[in-house]
Amino acid sequence: MASLDQLCVNTIRTLSIDAVQKANSGHPGMPMGMADVSYILWTKFLKHSPKNPQWFDRDRFILSAGHGSMLIYSLLHLTGYDLSLDEIKNFRQMGSKTAGHPEKHLTPGVEMTTGPLGQGFATGVGMAMAEKFLSGKFNTDQHKIVDHYTYAIVSDGDLMEGISHEAASLAGHLQLGKMIYLYDANSISIDGSTDLAFTEDPVKRFEAYGWHVQEIDGHNHDEIESAIKNAQSETEKPSIVICRTHIGFGSPNKQDSASSHGSPLGEDEIKLTKKAYGWDPEKKFFIPEEALALYRKEVPKGIALEESWNKLLNEYRSENKELASLFEDWMNGKISENIESLLPDFDEDQKGVASRSASGTVLNALKDEIANLFGGSADLEGSVKTNLKDEGVFSSENSVGRNVHYGVREHGMVAALNGMALHGGMIPFGGTFFVFTDYCRPSIRLAGLMQTPSIYVMTHDSIGLGEDGPTHQPIEHLASLRAMPNVNVIRPGDANEVSYAWKIAIESKDTPTIIVLTRQNIPTFSRTSSNAASLTEKGAYILSDSDKEIPDSILIGTGSEVHLAMEAKAILSEKGIDARVVSMPCWELFQKQDAEYIEKVLPGSVTNRVSVEAGTTFGWNQWIGNTGIAIGIDSFGESAPYEELYSHFGITTEKVVEAVESQR
């Protein structure tokens, strides 16, 4: 190995161990072990532009092993991104750009927030899917304007997590040949040797998934370079390079030990390690000039790559004007201004329609105008109504199909949706049963944290699904997902609210949306200017007002229970009680309204309030106060026809009427 190469590699290592030591917190071992691999990747292969981290045709790089965050922070600083040495020195401190785990939107050059193991692995699959779809849609024989790789560094822990199995299986099935993962096979986890719990053969595992597999010495630069070239030449399979490495490389007493995984090396061991590298043990955060000069070549290299691509794009524009205009709209996140005019207008209908069916109608009304809507389901297309008619199936043979069969892989699906949304150029959605958000929560949570506008279509939203019973009947799910920051949970009360739920989701720039839909039919309400379905965008609105300026009671419903409130209002009117019905499809959007609007919908002087929702009553005190009554379910469900279940659990018009009367 050339001495300059070694100097560059050791610069990554020493920056990492110094930052972890100064913070007295972090994971030094992994950056020390993967410094060779990352150095070769970032200086010889990675297509990126440090001065424009959001350049569209850059390679995507994910540090799935996010605990080793000092690896990517060192690389970003050294190669000229807007990440100063002071930020490196402030690793893990309040307000710094160098958080304990890499965070999207916080650090320039970080493609996604990682830390929960397996998430980066699975999200990268979505990024590779996006590249495959967009290249198929826009590239011509003369102009490949979408042509980049998705790289990730993954760890033993990533491979242990269940989501990696789902994602790897899907990637192999789809033959995502532009995806190259570098596996840090150091055989050490927090508890010690991975042999304690992880003894499978990764070569056989990934070969069985349909991947291209190589095994190398992760400290041999020739082998690293050769392996990445081989992976790039394999166009029909995703690639994994198993890099046999030493965690804590170079540390005389902590190499190959769990003690270097998640704790600082300690001042004495750092001095010994720097001596082993041939460095001055007293220097901290030292960057040799010749090493920095080599790394900073990535700046002009990136500018040249970007200029070359811009020239290519200009040529493309002149020869493919319509496609180029569409590409730029998608690339810039431009959304049709005609969405509202395209939304189906459902007529008043007492019998109504299942909101899942209404959702399918809305999607197909929008798909032609919004041609980057791209989605599917976890083996439930017929149930969740996500099919885009006549748009084909996205597959290894058809890269421009817009329907995806994810198989029974809910968690992998949701992570892939996040990857597509992060990649840009697409509006991804995916569907499954609402109860299975239990399998998806880590990815949904990360979407909220990353401000990623993924769209999750969740049907069979309550005991209303009936005979499948309590294993499939969501109870606590609405409350638990409403508790998640920066996630819009929308439970439409009729078909027209479904239309606007989709408008909200598609127009969202920095918030994921969960659209929660019924299996059973629900009525479609009469609409006027005063209760227009567009008011769904405010989160809650007056669906049917009282005759009085200040009502005697306020009835609040969501989803399939709004019509119970409407029926109760009619009965109460006959009894001389004037009630207002409020539909509240989205708590989060309502909470963002100004105080005047909230007071208009829910005047503080009216304390006689009843909420009705076929889920847990947890959290409803926020809207009904301490004296109001919440009608819901605080136990698991039962297996029976849904009409019987509503009666059995007391979610009925009569119970709403009784609750109002009991407060008078």
XYZ file of C-alpha atoms in Angstrom:
664
model
C 0.000 0.000 0.000
C 1.347 3.415 -0.972
C 2.351 5.536 2.012
C -0.020 8.356 0.993
C -2.899 5.917 0.870
C -1.996 4.723 4.344
C -1.766 8.293 5.576
C -5.236 9.050 4.201
C -6.737 5.961 5.775
C -5.174 6.666 9.142
C -6.476 10.228 9.013
C -10.011 8.800 9.058
C -9.074 6.583 11.967
C -7.441 9.263 14.095
C -10.168 11.840 13.496
C -12.704 9.238 14.557
C -10.967 8.130 17.727
C -10.171 11.704 18.761
C -13.773 12.839 18.294
C -15.162 9.889 20.239
C -12.655 10.434 23.021
C -13.414 14.160 23.288
C -17.153 13.416 23.479
C -16.451 10.548 25.884
C -19.133 8.739 23.915
C -19.392 6.880 20.639
C -18.221 3.936 18.577
C -14.600 4.154 17.420
C -14.011 0.546 16.368
C -16.110 0.464 13.220
C -14.602 3.616 11.597
C -11.151 2.230 12.357
C -12.029 -1.084 10.729
C -13.784 0.280 7.639
C -11.428 3.183 6.933
C -9.684 1.305 4.117
C -12.925 0.358 2.355
C -14.479 3.800 2.677
C -11.295 5.545 1.513
C -11.192 3.513 -1.689
C -14.917 3.960 -2.300
C -14.987 7.707 -1.708
C -11.842 8.635 -3.632
C -11.935 6.142 -6.520
C -15.583 5.292 -7.169
C -18.175 7.489 -5.465
C -19.804 9.970 -7.863
C -20.576 12.971 -5.704
C -20.220 16.737 -5.568
C -19.214 18.030 -2.126
C -20.185 21.599 -3.014
C -23.656 20.481 -4.115
C -24.691 17.535 -1.953
C -28.154 17.437 -3.572
C -26.938 17.074 -7.171
C -29.533 14.718 -8.614
C -27.353 12.170 -10.406
C -24.968 11.627 -7.514
C -24.366 8.152 -6.170
C -26.270 7.592 -2.947
C -24.136 6.510 -0.007
C -25.721 5.159 3.163
C -23.914 4.381 6.391
C -26.399 1.774 7.553
C -24.132 1.026 10.503
C -24.959 4.484 11.815
C -23.323 3.898 15.181
C -20.020 4.344 13.313
C -21.050 7.896 12.440
C -17.561 9.330 12.815
C -16.650 7.418 9.666
C -19.007 9.456 7.497
C -18.330 12.702 9.367
C -14.606 12.257 8.752
C -15.203 11.537 5.073
C -17.523 14.513 4.658
C -15.082 16.918 6.274
C -12.050 15.594 4.453
C -13.666 15.598 1.000
C -14.849 19.191 1.297
C -18.474 19.149 2.389
C -19.812 21.947 4.585
C -18.746 20.225 7.779
C -15.975 22.030 9.609
C -13.294 20.598 11.869
C -14.985 22.419 14.746
C -18.096 20.323 14.070
C -15.955 17.193 14.232
C -14.610 18.394 17.575
C -18.201 18.951 18.769
C -19.212 15.384 18.012
C -22.363 14.381 19.902
C -22.765 17.827 21.479
C -25.869 19.994 21.625
C -26.466 21.935 18.425
C -23.651 20.367 16.425
C -24.000 18.912 12.928
C -22.323 15.735 14.135
C -25.015 13.932 16.097
C -24.459 10.539 17.656
C -26.005 8.895 14.599
C -26.127 10.523 11.134
C -29.229 12.661 10.587
C -30.754 13.750 7.306
C -31.351 17.539 7.140
C -28.768 18.089 9.873
C -25.520 17.230 8.104
C -24.793 18.081 4.457
C -24.038 14.893 2.551
C -25.971 12.538 4.823
C -28.584 10.825 2.645
C -30.696 9.370 5.437
C -30.949 9.141 9.194
C -29.455 5.861 10.347
C -28.865 4.180 13.649
C -31.661 1.636 14.060
C -29.905 -1.290 12.450
C -31.305 -2.666 9.211
C -32.989 0.595 8.269
C -30.221 1.831 6.001
C -29.952 -1.586 4.387
C -33.667 -1.627 3.558
C -34.038 2.045 2.656
C -31.239 1.711 0.132
C -33.370 -0.824 -1.719
C -35.956 1.900 -2.269
C -33.281 4.266 -3.553
C -32.128 1.640 -6.034
C -35.734 1.038 -7.091
C -36.112 4.764 -7.738
C -32.962 4.840 -9.866
C -34.188 1.846 -11.856
C -37.642 3.325 -12.475
C -36.430 6.820 -13.349
C -33.654 5.575 -15.640
C -36.168 3.401 -17.456
C -38.568 6.309 -17.769
C -36.149 8.988 -18.947
C -32.907 7.558 -20.326
C -32.332 7.283 -24.053
C -29.621 5.445 -25.950
C -27.784 8.735 -26.367
C -28.430 10.345 -22.994
C -28.319 8.517 -19.673
C -29.394 11.336 -17.397
C -30.246 8.954 -14.539
C -27.249 6.720 -13.995
C -25.985 6.237 -10.473
C -25.339 3.617 -7.833
C -26.659 3.106 -4.341
C -23.814 2.187 -1.994
C -24.102 1.234 1.650
C -21.803 0.136 4.414
C -23.658 -2.481 6.437
C -22.720 -4.373 9.572
C -23.260 -7.678 11.305
C -26.057 -6.011 13.246
C -27.779 -4.867 10.051
C -27.718 -8.398 8.733
C -29.156 -9.794 11.968
C -32.173 -7.494 11.943
C -35.255 -9.038 10.352
C -35.856 -6.132 7.995
C -32.616 -6.913 6.171
C -33.989 -10.318 5.199
C -37.147 -8.773 3.738
C -35.201 -6.100 1.878
C -32.470 -8.411 0.580
C -35.024 -10.878 -0.738
C -36.923 -8.120 -2.553
C -33.739 -6.599 -4.006
C -32.643 -9.947 -5.382
C -36.064 -10.598 -6.870
C -36.089 -7.202 -8.582
C -32.488 -7.635 -9.801
C -31.368 -4.212 -8.615
C -27.973 -4.274 -10.283
C -27.061 -0.688 -9.364
C -26.973 -1.511 -5.654
C -23.614 -2.316 -4.024
C -23.360 -3.065 -0.304
C -20.074 -3.306 1.560
C -20.427 -5.572 4.570
C -18.155 -4.851 7.536
C -17.699 -8.457 8.614
C -15.665 -7.875 11.770
C -17.387 -10.622 13.788
C -17.823 -8.397 16.844
C -21.000 -6.967 18.349
C -21.680 -5.256 21.657
C -21.924 -8.468 23.647
C -18.768 -9.942 22.145
C -18.135 -12.332 19.288
C -20.988 -12.599 16.812
C -20.646 -16.379 17.224
C -22.720 -15.935 20.354
C -25.831 -15.594 18.183
C -24.944 -15.223 14.492
C -23.381 -18.248 12.814
C -25.070 -18.398 9.416
C -23.118 -18.409 6.167
C -23.621 -14.968 4.584
C -22.248 -16.146 1.245
C -24.873 -18.856 0.898
C -27.575 -16.589 2.308
C -27.063 -13.831 -0.227
C -26.481 -16.204 -3.096
C -29.858 -17.718 -2.243
C -31.398 -14.252 -2.408
C -30.006 -13.844 -5.915
C -27.185 -11.447 -5.073
C -23.696 -11.208 -6.521
C -21.393 -12.121 -3.623
C -17.675 -11.523 -3.129
C -15.502 -12.047 -0.073
C -12.335 -9.998 0.428
C -9.740 -8.758 2.889
C -11.243 -5.409 3.898
C -7.794 -3.924 4.489
C -6.307 -4.865 1.121
C -6.760 -1.914 -1.216
C -6.257 -3.918 -4.393
C -8.923 -6.408 -3.342
C -11.319 -3.621 -2.346
C -10.885 -1.829 -5.664
C -11.213 -5.015 -7.683
C -14.354 -6.070 -5.796
C -16.122 -2.755 -6.383
C -15.251 -2.899 -10.091
C -16.630 -6.442 -10.267
C -19.797 -5.331 -8.517
C -20.263 -2.471 -10.961
C -19.890 -4.844 -13.903
C -22.674 -7.084 -12.544
C -25.806 -5.355 -13.885
C -28.487 -7.942 -13.160
C -27.907 -8.639 -9.478
C -27.468 -6.512 -6.384
C -23.974 -6.949 -4.976
C -22.631 -7.518 -1.513
C -18.918 -7.437 -0.810
C -18.101 -9.253 2.410
C -15.168 -7.298 3.791
C -13.282 -9.230 6.457
C -12.035 -6.492 8.771
C -10.596 -5.927 12.211
C -12.704 -3.738 14.466
C -10.543 -1.153 16.204
C -7.822 -1.705 13.605
C -4.369 -0.789 14.920
C -5.266 -0.543 18.577
C -2.670 -2.682 20.392
C -5.034 -3.759 23.165
C -8.538 -3.308 21.735
C -8.387 -4.494 18.132
C -10.833 -7.368 17.542
C -12.536 -6.797 20.879
C -16.013 -5.666 21.897
C -14.435 -2.966 24.040
C -13.700 -0.925 20.902
C -17.250 -1.200 19.634
C -19.198 1.253 21.715
C -16.778 3.035 24.035
C -13.879 5.464 23.675
C -10.474 3.831 23.486
C -9.138 5.925 26.349
C -6.284 8.437 26.247
C -3.524 5.917 26.905
C -4.762 3.469 24.263
C -5.162 6.274 21.727
C -1.504 7.226 22.197
C -0.452 3.627 21.700
C -2.656 3.355 18.622
C -1.261 6.531 17.066
C 2.255 5.235 17.678
C 1.259 2.055 15.861
C 0.109 4.214 12.929
C 3.422 6.091 13.004
C 1.738 9.310 14.188
C 2.676 11.795 16.868
C 0.684 10.492 19.856
C 0.323 13.976 21.331
C -1.434 15.530 18.332
C -5.224 15.582 18.348
C -7.503 16.146 15.347
C -4.403 16.278 13.186
C -4.902 16.222 9.406
C -1.711 15.900 7.341
C -1.614 18.436 4.508
C -0.846 15.855 1.850
C -3.788 13.680 2.960
C -6.164 16.637 2.959
C -4.945 17.660 -0.488
C -5.765 14.223 -1.875
C -9.223 14.169 -0.298
C -10.013 17.695 -1.448
C -9.503 16.629 -5.066
C -13.076 15.384 -4.708
C -14.253 19.014 -4.872
C -13.069 19.824 -8.412
C -13.795 16.268 -9.464
C -17.385 16.663 -8.262
C -17.754 20.039 -9.977
C -16.522 18.499 -13.232
C -18.911 15.559 -12.914
C -21.814 17.881 -12.284
C -20.864 20.175 -15.187
C -20.608 17.187 -17.493
C -24.055 16.018 -16.401
C -25.524 19.493 -16.860
C -24.144 19.530 -20.402
C -25.719 16.116 -20.986
C -29.009 17.400 -19.614
C -28.901 20.419 -21.941
C -28.400 18.128 -24.930
C -31.242 15.975 -23.664
C -33.496 19.040 -23.422
C -32.867 19.975 -27.034
C -33.722 16.488 -28.301
C -36.416 15.405 -25.818
C -38.223 18.588 -24.820
C -41.342 17.031 -23.278
C -39.450 14.330 -21.409
C -36.896 16.846 -20.192
C -39.609 19.140 -18.881
C -41.269 16.236 -17.091
C -37.947 15.081 -15.654
C -37.167 18.510 -14.277
C -40.631 18.793 -12.740
C -40.168 15.447 -11.002
C -36.589 16.198 -10.011
C -37.657 19.511 -8.448
C -40.656 17.993 -6.675
C -43.127 20.026 -8.715
C -46.662 18.764 -8.320
C -49.564 19.329 -10.676
C -51.607 22.417 -9.880
C -54.698 20.569 -11.088
C -54.957 18.058 -8.253
C -58.147 19.494 -6.808
C -59.901 19.535 -10.171
C -58.965 15.888 -10.710
C -60.319 14.655 -7.393
C -63.469 12.539 -7.742
C -66.620 14.181 -6.374
C -68.691 11.455 -4.746
C -72.457 12.009 -4.611
C -74.405 11.828 -1.384
C -75.218 8.182 -0.752
C -76.576 6.666 2.437
C -75.245 3.242 1.475
C -71.946 4.780 0.489
C -68.699 3.042 -0.278
C -65.791 1.574 1.674
C -63.154 4.242 2.054
C -60.530 1.751 0.779
C -62.520 1.515 -2.473
C -62.846 5.295 -2.649
C -59.074 5.475 -2.252
C -58.564 3.223 -5.252
C -60.885 5.433 -7.282
C -58.971 8.562 -6.263
C -55.607 7.036 -7.112
C -56.734 6.101 -10.582
C -58.235 9.532 -11.139
C -54.837 11.089 -10.346
C -52.412 8.622 -11.910
C -52.266 10.089 -15.420
C -51.709 13.682 -14.347
C -49.334 12.665 -11.545
C -47.340 10.085 -13.431
C -44.709 9.637 -10.723
C -47.224 8.155 -8.321
C -45.661 4.740 -7.768
C -46.952 2.146 -5.374
C -48.089 -1.270 -4.379
C -48.902 -3.427 -1.424
C -47.604 -6.175 0.795
C -49.431 -8.998 -1.002
C -52.817 -7.317 -0.466
C -53.494 -5.447 -3.686
C -57.084 -6.666 -4.007
C -57.853 -5.707 -0.422
C -56.111 -2.354 -0.079
C -57.007 -1.124 -3.595
C -53.595 0.251 -4.513
C -53.536 -0.965 -8.100
C -52.900 1.653 -10.770
C -54.861 0.334 -13.736
C -53.002 -0.359 -16.964
C -49.685 0.830 -15.517
C -47.881 -2.504 -15.445
C -45.873 -4.224 -12.734
C -42.437 -2.952 -11.737
C -40.108 -5.919 -12.146
C -36.694 -7.019 -13.330
C -38.104 -7.083 -16.872
C -40.220 -3.923 -16.681
C -38.501 -1.013 -14.999
C -41.286 1.447 -15.855
C -44.172 -0.479 -14.323
C -45.816 1.577 -11.571
C -47.294 -1.237 -9.469
C -45.046 -3.082 -7.039
C -45.642 -6.511 -5.568
C -43.765 -6.299 -2.275
C -44.812 -9.730 -1.066
C -45.493 -10.292 2.612
C -42.793 -7.821 3.611
C -44.556 -4.908 5.318
C -41.496 -3.536 7.067
C -39.252 -3.832 4.033
C -41.942 -2.151 1.931
C -42.236 0.894 4.170
C -38.459 1.335 4.340
C -38.308 1.102 0.542
C -40.992 3.797 0.279
C -38.808 6.016 2.452
C -35.847 5.321 0.180
C -37.791 6.347 -2.909
C -39.032 9.523 -1.244
C -35.503 10.374 -0.112
C -34.094 9.681 -3.551
C -36.387 12.232 -5.145
C -38.364 12.293 -8.356
C -41.127 9.999 -7.140
C -44.274 10.010 -5.007
C -44.235 6.543 -3.434
C -47.108 4.852 -1.621
C -47.651 1.400 -0.222
C -50.491 -0.434 1.432
C -51.263 -3.103 3.979
C -53.736 -3.697 6.815
C -53.671 -1.035 9.521
C -52.899 -3.551 12.261
C -49.634 -4.332 10.502
C -48.276 -0.885 11.226
C -46.931 -2.849 14.177
C -44.455 -4.337 11.696
C -43.727 -0.950 10.101
C -43.334 1.402 13.055
C -39.526 1.811 13.010
C -39.605 2.889 9.370
C -42.631 5.145 9.870
C -40.898 6.767 12.824
C -37.748 7.373 10.792
C -39.821 8.950 8.021
C -41.184 11.424 10.557
C -37.702 12.120 11.882
C -36.256 12.531 8.384
C -39.172 14.715 7.202
C -39.786 12.258 4.385
C -43.207 12.503 2.674
C -43.874 8.797 2.196
C -47.521 7.734 1.876
C -48.802 4.702 3.769
C -52.223 3.318 2.807
C -53.599 1.374 5.761
C -56.955 -0.379 5.383
C -59.169 -2.615 7.536
C -58.922 0.080 10.155
C -61.053 -1.200 13.053
C -63.381 -3.912 14.341
C -65.263 -3.039 11.158
C -63.211 -5.684 9.360
C -65.308 -8.250 11.196
C -64.737 -11.967 11.270
C -60.932 -12.007 11.036
C -61.026 -11.202 14.721
C -58.810 -9.503 17.294
C -55.488 -10.435 15.653
C -56.436 -8.215 12.723
C -58.598 -5.581 14.428
C -56.611 -2.430 15.291
C -57.414 -0.971 18.705
C -54.508 1.091 19.998
C -52.956 1.871 16.639
C -54.555 5.248 15.976
C -53.512 6.545 19.378
C -49.983 5.198 19.164
C -49.355 6.618 15.698
C -50.889 9.972 16.617
C -48.309 10.100 19.393
C -45.508 9.910 16.820
C -44.054 13.354 15.983
C -44.325 14.726 12.447
C -46.662 12.059 11.076
C -50.094 12.932 9.704
C -52.631 10.237 10.546
C -55.742 10.786 8.420
C -58.889 8.717 8.985
C -61.424 9.959 6.425
C -65.122 10.009 7.348
C -66.451 9.527 3.837
C -65.355 9.142 0.232
C -64.911 12.863 -0.344
C -62.638 13.157 2.679
C -60.614 10.336 1.099
C -60.082 12.522 -1.964
C -58.647 15.315 0.128
C -56.603 12.911 2.241
C -54.777 12.022 -0.961
C -54.365 15.679 -1.874
C -52.828 16.359 1.542
C -50.484 13.381 1.228
C -49.313 14.158 -2.289
C -48.710 17.838 -1.564
C -46.797 17.157 1.655
C -43.159 18.157 1.432
C -41.771 17.163 4.819
C -44.289 14.945 6.602
C -45.227 11.305 5.985
C -48.931 10.510 5.781
C -50.867 7.491 6.991
C -54.260 7.218 5.280
C -56.447 4.961 7.430
C -59.325 3.328 5.553
C -62.318 1.069 6.127
C -63.149 -2.361 4.815
C -66.897 -1.785 5.206
C -69.107 0.700 3.366
C -69.719 4.057 5.036
C -72.199 6.765 3.939
C -71.197 9.642 1.687
C -72.446 12.918 3.136
C -74.206 15.846 1.522
C -71.876 18.760 0.870
C -72.325 22.516 0.643
C -69.876 25.396 0.790
C -70.156 25.413 4.581
C -69.066 21.786 5.010
C -66.991 21.304 1.876
C -64.784 18.240 1.846
C -61.816 20.536 1.241
C -62.064 21.428 4.934
C -60.437 18.041 5.517
C -57.198 19.949 4.987
C -57.784 21.742 8.283
C -57.855 18.447 10.144
C -61.333 18.984 11.633
C -64.397 20.966 10.621
C -68.104 21.384 11.234
C -69.815 18.738 9.153
C -73.323 19.506 10.393
C -74.015 22.517 12.603
C -76.668 23.166 15.203
C -79.395 25.737 14.754
C -78.039 27.670 17.699
C -75.035 29.959 17.626
C -73.647 27.966 20.526
C -74.662 24.291 20.354
C -75.952 22.291 23.310
C -73.463 19.524 22.558
C -70.604 18.711 20.218
C -70.283 15.249 18.696
C -66.831 14.430 17.301
C -66.244 11.459 15.045
C -63.575 10.049 12.771
C -63.743 7.611 9.903
C -66.537 5.080 9.952
C -68.007 6.524 13.145
C -68.795 9.988 11.771
C -72.121 8.725 10.469
C -73.044 7.533 13.984
C -72.618 11.100 15.172
C -74.792 12.329 12.301
C -77.529 9.856 13.196
C -77.294 10.800 16.862
C -77.667 14.487 15.974
C -80.990 13.765 14.264
C -82.304 11.838 17.275
C -81.127 14.505 19.710
C -82.862 17.177 17.648
C -86.144 15.353 18.084
C -85.499 15.498 21.818
C -84.898 19.228 21.737
C -81.115 18.998 22.035
C -79.192 20.917 19.412
C -75.904 19.162 18.558
C -73.037 20.039 16.283
C -71.214 17.269 14.434
C -67.482 17.713 13.911
C -65.564 15.427 11.604
C -61.954 15.163 12.764
C -60.011 13.141 10.197
C -56.560 14.377 11.255
C -55.628 15.509 14.762
C -52.203 16.707 13.644
C -53.527 19.110 11.009
C -56.192 20.436 13.371
C -53.559 21.119 16.027
C -51.735 23.345 13.524
C -54.749 25.634 12.993
C -54.862 28.993 14.698
C -56.661 29.442 17.994
C -59.535 31.313 16.360
C -60.380 28.429 14.037
C -60.085 25.819 16.788
C -62.403 27.893 18.979
C -64.852 28.246 16.100
C -65.056 24.482 15.642
C -64.835 23.529 19.328
C -66.007 26.526 21.400
C -64.619 26.306 24.906
C -68.008 27.209 26.405
C -69.480 23.894 25.229
C -68.413 21.199 27.658
C -71.042 18.640 26.687
C -68.900 16.713 24.246
C -68.856 13.153 22.977
C -66.241 11.501 20.786
C -66.904 8.286 18.924
C -64.167 6.202 17.335
C -63.753 2.437 16.992
C -60.409 2.378 18.752
C -58.942 3.094 22.145
C -60.285 6.171 23.932
C -56.733 7.094 24.946
C -55.961 10.718 24.144
C -59.478 11.905 23.434
C -59.555 14.077 26.569
C -57.564 16.584 24.544
C -60.708 17.290 22.522
C -63.593 16.457 24.834
C -62.150 17.778 28.103
C -62.314 16.139 31.493
C -66.113 16.057 31.593
C -66.752 14.804 28.071
C -67.394 11.169 27.210
C -65.261 9.122 24.825
C -66.983 6.179 23.158
C -64.502 3.604 21.906
C -62.869 0.276 22.658
C -60.318 -0.250 25.401
C -60.025 -4.011 24.996
C -59.162 -6.332 22.153
C -61.864 -7.172 19.630
C -63.821 -10.298 18.825
C -64.459 -12.466 15.783
C -67.952 -11.804 14.432
C -69.781 -9.894 11.685
C -68.921 -6.219 12.074
C -72.500 -5.088 12.744
C -72.622 -7.386 15.773
C -69.251 -6.133 16.973
C -70.328 -2.488 16.931
C -73.385 -3.403 18.983
C -71.405 -5.618 21.350
C -68.835 -2.939 22.100
C -71.393 -0.170 22.425
C -70.233 1.894 19.471
C -73.713 2.859 18.378
C -75.924 5.831 17.714
C -77.868 5.054 20.860
C -74.748 5.176 23.018
C -73.844 8.579 21.579
C -77.325 9.892 22.421
C -77.120 8.465 25.948
C -73.703 10.055 26.477
C -75.031 13.495 25.528
C -78.086 13.142 27.770
C -76.009 11.963 30.717
C -74.071 15.241 30.704
C -77.131 17.511 30.849
